[in-house]
Amino acid sequence: VAEVPGATSFTWTLPNGWSGSSSTASINATAGENGGAITVTANNNCGSSTASIQIVESHPLPTVTFELDSSIICNNFGDFPLTGGLPEGGTYSGPGVSDNVFSPAEAGAGIHLITYSYTDENECSQTAEQEITVEVCTDVRTLNNETVLIYPNPFRQSLVLEFEENRARVIEFHNAIGQIVHTLQDNGVRITVDANHLAPGIYFIRISGDEKVHRVVRSQ
């Protein structure tokens, strides 16, 4: 409030649940969950003035959640719109993010923190965060002068391996600590692997006759 000539102190009251105190013409208050009246009187040895009253409303912060469809992305995965933030209508920000679209190539390999921000009709804002890991992945490999195509990468329910010729092969999936978690034998040129039993994470594929290891990612 404005300074009052002759006043030696001011008395403030705040709505229930608010905090703050002052004996001057201004107060710093921390809002609580309830609205109500803020009142202030000017005081001196003669008494107190009529209270000045300001009615205020207090709105809770919105409940904001953010869950990515996939938290592990290959660096050669194309740009894609970010989703998973609730309530809808907010904005995404972070490395590699422009107009709510994430670019793995622009973000680069590594762990990136993505923020979802939402402002409700009362102009109250809240945020939620998720990490995206960008892995360096290669889908096309050469296997003893034969090209093998592995896609999609990252994958979810199934993974496809395409070869140039029919021959018997043993294909092993190893987890991040080297344990074999899935093995299959096939002699086709196009092999579809059911991945529903594999937990989300990084896997290394070994193919009989191939000295290389192929890294793939199962997304959430």
Tab-separated table of N, CA, C and O in Angstrom, residues 9-56:
chain	number	residue	atom	x	y	z
A	9	SER	N	3.442	2.125	11.992
A	9	SER	CA	3.522	0.699	11.662
A	9	SER	C	2.295	0.304	10.845
A	9	SER	O	1.320	1.067	10.750
A	10	PHE	N	2.338	-0.890	10.310
A	10	PHE	CA	1.220	-1.454	9.549
A	10	PHE	C	0.950	-2.865	10.063
A	10	PHE	O	1.883	-3.597	10.426
A	11	THR	N	-0.330	-3.241	10.084
A	11	THR	CA	-0.720	-4.589	10.511
A	11	THR	C	-1.368	-5.318	9.334
A	11	THR	O	-2.354	-4.833	8.763
A	12	TRP	N	-0.790	-6.477	8.997
A	12	TRP	CA	-1.267	-7.268	7.863
A	12	TRP	C	-1.934	-8.553	8.345
A	12	TRP	O	-1.502	-9.160	9.327
A	13	THR	N	-2.975	-8.950	7.659
A	13	THR	CA	-3.541	-10.294	7.845
A	13	THR	C	-3.629	-10.958	6.473
A	13	THR	O	-3.880	-10.290	5.458
A	14	LEU	N	-3.420	-12.252	6.475
A	14	LEU	CA	-3.398	-13.021	5.233
A	14	LEU	C	-4.436	-14.136	5.289
A	14	LEU	O	-4.855	-14.550	6.372
A	15	PRO	N	-4.855	-14.667	4.141
A	15	PRO	CA	-5.801	-15.785	4.136
A	15	PRO	C	-5.225	-16.999	4.856
A	15	PRO	O	-4.007	-17.160	4.983
A	16	ASN	N	-6.103	-17.858	5.309
A	16	ASN	CA	-5.700	-19.076	6.001
A	16	ASN	C	-4.783	-19.912	5.111
A	16	ASN	O	-5.084	-20.166	3.954
A	17	GLY	N	-3.653	-20.326	5.658
A	17	GLY	CA	-2.706	-21.142	4.913
A	17	GLY	C	-1.612	-20.349	4.234
A	17	GLY	O	-0.667	-20.943	3.705
A	18	TRP	N	-1.730	-19.025	4.188
A	18	TRP	CA	-0.678	-18.192	3.625
A	18	TRP	C	0.361	-17.890	4.712
A	18	TRP	O	0.073	-17.967	5.906
A	19	SER	N	1.562	-17.509	4.287
A	19	SER	CA	2.597	-17.142	5.252
A	19	SER	C	3.250	-15.843	4.828
A	19	SER	O	3.288	-15.505	3.649
A	20	GLY	N	3.761	-15.118	5.816
A	20	GLY	CA	4.408	-13.838	5.581
A	20	GLY	C	4.064	-12.867	6.694
A	20	GLY	O	2.987	-12.965	7.303
A	21	SER	N	4.967	-11.981	6.982
A	21	SER	CA	4.705	-10.977	8.018
A	21	SER	C	5.449	-9.699	7.678
A	21	SER	O	6.476	-9.722	6.998
A	22	SER	N	4.891	-8.584	8.156
A	22	SER	CA	5.511	-7.289	7.919
A	22	SER	C	4.864	-6.257	8.820
A	22	SER	O	3.686	-6.371	9.188
A	23	SER	N	5.620	-5.239	9.180
A	23	SER	CA	5.064	-4.094	9.895
A	23	SER	C	5.244	-2.821	9.078
A	23	SER	O	5.071	-1.717	9.593
A	24	THR	N	5.605	-2.992	7.790
A	24	THR	CA	5.810	-1.839	6.916
A	24	THR	C	4.674	-1.767	5.896
A	24	THR	O	3.720	-2.537	5.945
A	25	ALA	N	4.810	-0.880	4.924
A	25	ALA	CA	3.750	-0.669	3.942
A	25	ALA	C	3.726	-1.737	2.842
A	25	ALA	O	2.892	-1.668	1.939
A	26	SER	N	4.624	-2.723	2.893
A	26	SER	CA	4.607	-3.808	1.920
A	26	SER	C	4.873	-5.132	2.621
A	26	SER	O	5.422	-5.165	3.733
A	27	ILE	N	4.460	-6.218	1.976
A	27	ILE	CA	4.636	-7.540	2.563
A	27	ILE	C	4.967	-8.528	1.456
A	27	ILE	O	4.435	-8.444	0.338
A	28	ASN	N	5.854	-9.426	1.731
A	28	ASN	CA	6.134	-10.555	0.856
A	28	ASN	C	5.398	-11.762	1.414
A	28	ASN	O	5.656	-12.183	2.547
A	29	ALA	N	4.477	-12.312	0.641
A	29	ALA	CA	3.641	-13.401	1.124
A	29	ALA	C	3.811	-14.624	0.243
A	29	ALA	O	4.030	-14.516	-0.969
A	30	THR	N	3.720	-15.788	0.849
A	30	THR	CA	3.698	-17.060	0.126
A	30	THR	C	2.273	-17.579	0.136
A	30	THR	O	1.693	-17.811	1.202
A	31	ALA	N	1.709	-17.737	-1.057
A	31	ALA	CA	0.305	-18.132	-1.159
A	31	ALA	C	0.105	-19.566	-0.698
A	31	ALA	O	0.955	-20.436	-0.925
A	32	GLY	N	-1.035	-19.800	-0.058
A	32	GLY	CA	-1.450	-21.143	0.308
A	32	GLY	C	-2.509	-21.651	-0.643
A	32	GLY	O	-2.740	-21.088	-1.718
A	33	GLU	N	-3.195	-22.723	-0.275
A	33	GLU	CA	-4.182	-23.340	-1.152
A	33	GLU	C	-5.502	-22.591	-1.170
A	33	GLU	O	-6.325	-22.800	-2.055
A	34	ASN	N	-5.738	-21.724	-0.161
A	34	ASN	CA	-7.030	-21.055	-0.047
A	34	ASN	C	-6.959	-19.602	-0.498
A	34	ASN	O	-5.933	-18.937	-0.344
A	35	GLY	N	-8.066	-19.127	-1.061
A	35	GLY	CA	-8.210	-17.707	-1.313
A	35	GLY	C	-8.756	-17.010	-0.079
A	35	GLY	O	-8.914	-17.615	0.974
A	36	GLY	N	-9.036	-15.731	-0.225
A	36	GLY	CA	-9.581	-14.993	0.910
A	36	GLY	C	-9.224	-13.526	0.814
A	36	GLY	O	-9.036	-12.987	-0.271
A	37	ALA	N	-9.103	-12.892	1.988
A	37	ALA	CA	-8.862	-11.456	2.050
A	37	ALA	C	-7.486	-11.169	2.630
A	37	ALA	O	-7.083	-11.760	3.628
A	38	ILE	N	-6.780	-10.259	1.958
A	38	ILE	CA	-5.581	-9.666	2.534
A	38	ILE	C	-5.990	-8.300	3.065
A	38	ILE	O	-6.576	-7.496	2.341
A	39	THR	N	-5.717	-8.055	4.346
A	39	THR	CA	-6.084	-6.759	4.939
A	39	THR	C	-4.847	-6.091	5.511
A	39	THR	O	-3.880	-6.761	5.905
A	40	VAL	N	-4.878	-4.755	5.556
A	40	VAL	CA	-3.791	-4.001	6.153
A	40	VAL	C	-4.350	-2.734	6.773
A	40	VAL	O	-5.234	-2.082	6.206
A	41	THR	N	-3.864	-2.413	7.971
A	41	THR	CA	-4.216	-1.153	8.626
A	41	THR	C	-2.944	-0.368	8.915
A	41	THR	O	-1.870	-0.952	9.112
A	42	ALA	N	-3.075	0.942	8.935
A	42	ALA	CA	-1.979	1.824	9.325
A	42	ALA	C	-2.181	2.190	10.796
A	42	ALA	O	-3.309	2.459	11.237
A	43	ASN	N	-1.083	2.195	11.562
A	43	ASN	CA	-1.191	2.391	13.011
A	43	ASN	C	-0.272	3.517	13.490
A	43	ASN	O	0.790	3.752	12.919
A	44	ASN	N	-0.734	4.196	14.587
A	44	ASN	CA	0.142	5.063	15.374
A	44	ASN	C	-0.426	5.134	16.787
A	44	ASN	O	-1.344	4.376	17.133
A	45	ASN	N	0.066	6.073	17.607
A	45	ASN	CA	-0.379	6.139	19.002
A	45	ASN	C	-1.853	6.494	19.142
A	45	ASN	O	-2.458	6.275	20.201
A	46	CYS	N	-2.442	7.026	18.093
A	46	CYS	CA	-3.857	7.391	18.144
A	46	CYS	C	-4.778	6.216	17.812
A	46	CYS	O	-5.996	6.308	17.977
A	47	GLY	N	-4.224	5.119	17.287
A	47	GLY	CA	-5.056	3.982	16.936
A	47	GLY	C	-4.718	3.438	15.566
A	47	GLY	O	-3.598	3.606	15.065
A	48	SER	N	-5.714	2.801	14.934
A	48	SER	CA	-5.521	2.154	13.628
A	48	SER	C	-6.542	2.664	12.629
A	48	SER	O	-7.666	3.048	12.988
A	49	SER	N	-6.154	2.674	11.394
A	49	SER	CA	-7.034	3.126	10.320
A	49	SER	C	-8.055	2.048	9.979
A	49	SER	O	-7.985	0.911	10.466
A	50	THR	N	-9.009	2.422	9.135
A	50	THR	CA	-9.888	1.417	8.553
A	50	THR	C	-9.048	0.499	7.665
A	50	THR	O	-8.128	0.933	6.976
A	51	ALA	N	-9.368	-0.778	7.718
A	51	ALA	CA	-8.571	-1.747	6.958
A	51	ALA	C	-8.768	-1.567	5.455
A	51	ALA	O	-9.876	-1.319	4.981
A	52	SER	N	-7.679	-1.686	4.743
A	52	SER	CA	-7.735	-1.792	3.286
A	52	SER	C	-7.748	-3.282	2.949
A	52	SER	O	-6.962	-4.055	3.506
A	53	ILE	N	-8.660	-3.678	2.054
A	53	ILE	CA	-8.896	-5.099	1.811
A	53	ILE	C	-8.681	-5.431	0.334
A	53	ILE	O	-9.150	-4.699	-0.544
A	54	GLN	N	-7.979	-6.509	0.076
A	54	GLN	CA	-7.814	-7.047	-1.279
A	54	GLN	C	-8.247	-8.515	-1.269
A	54	GLN	O	-7.672	-9.326	-0.537
A	55	ILE	N	-9.283	-8.831	-2.042
A	55	ILE	CA	-9.741	-10.212	-2.143
A	55	ILE	C	-8.893	-10.933	-3.192
A	55	ILE	O	-8.695	-10.429	-4.296
A	56	VAL	N	-8.398	-12.102	-2.830
A	56	VAL	CA	-7.525	-12.860	-3.738
A	56	VAL	C	-8.061	-14.278	-3.903
A	56	VAL	O	-8.740	-14.821	-3.019
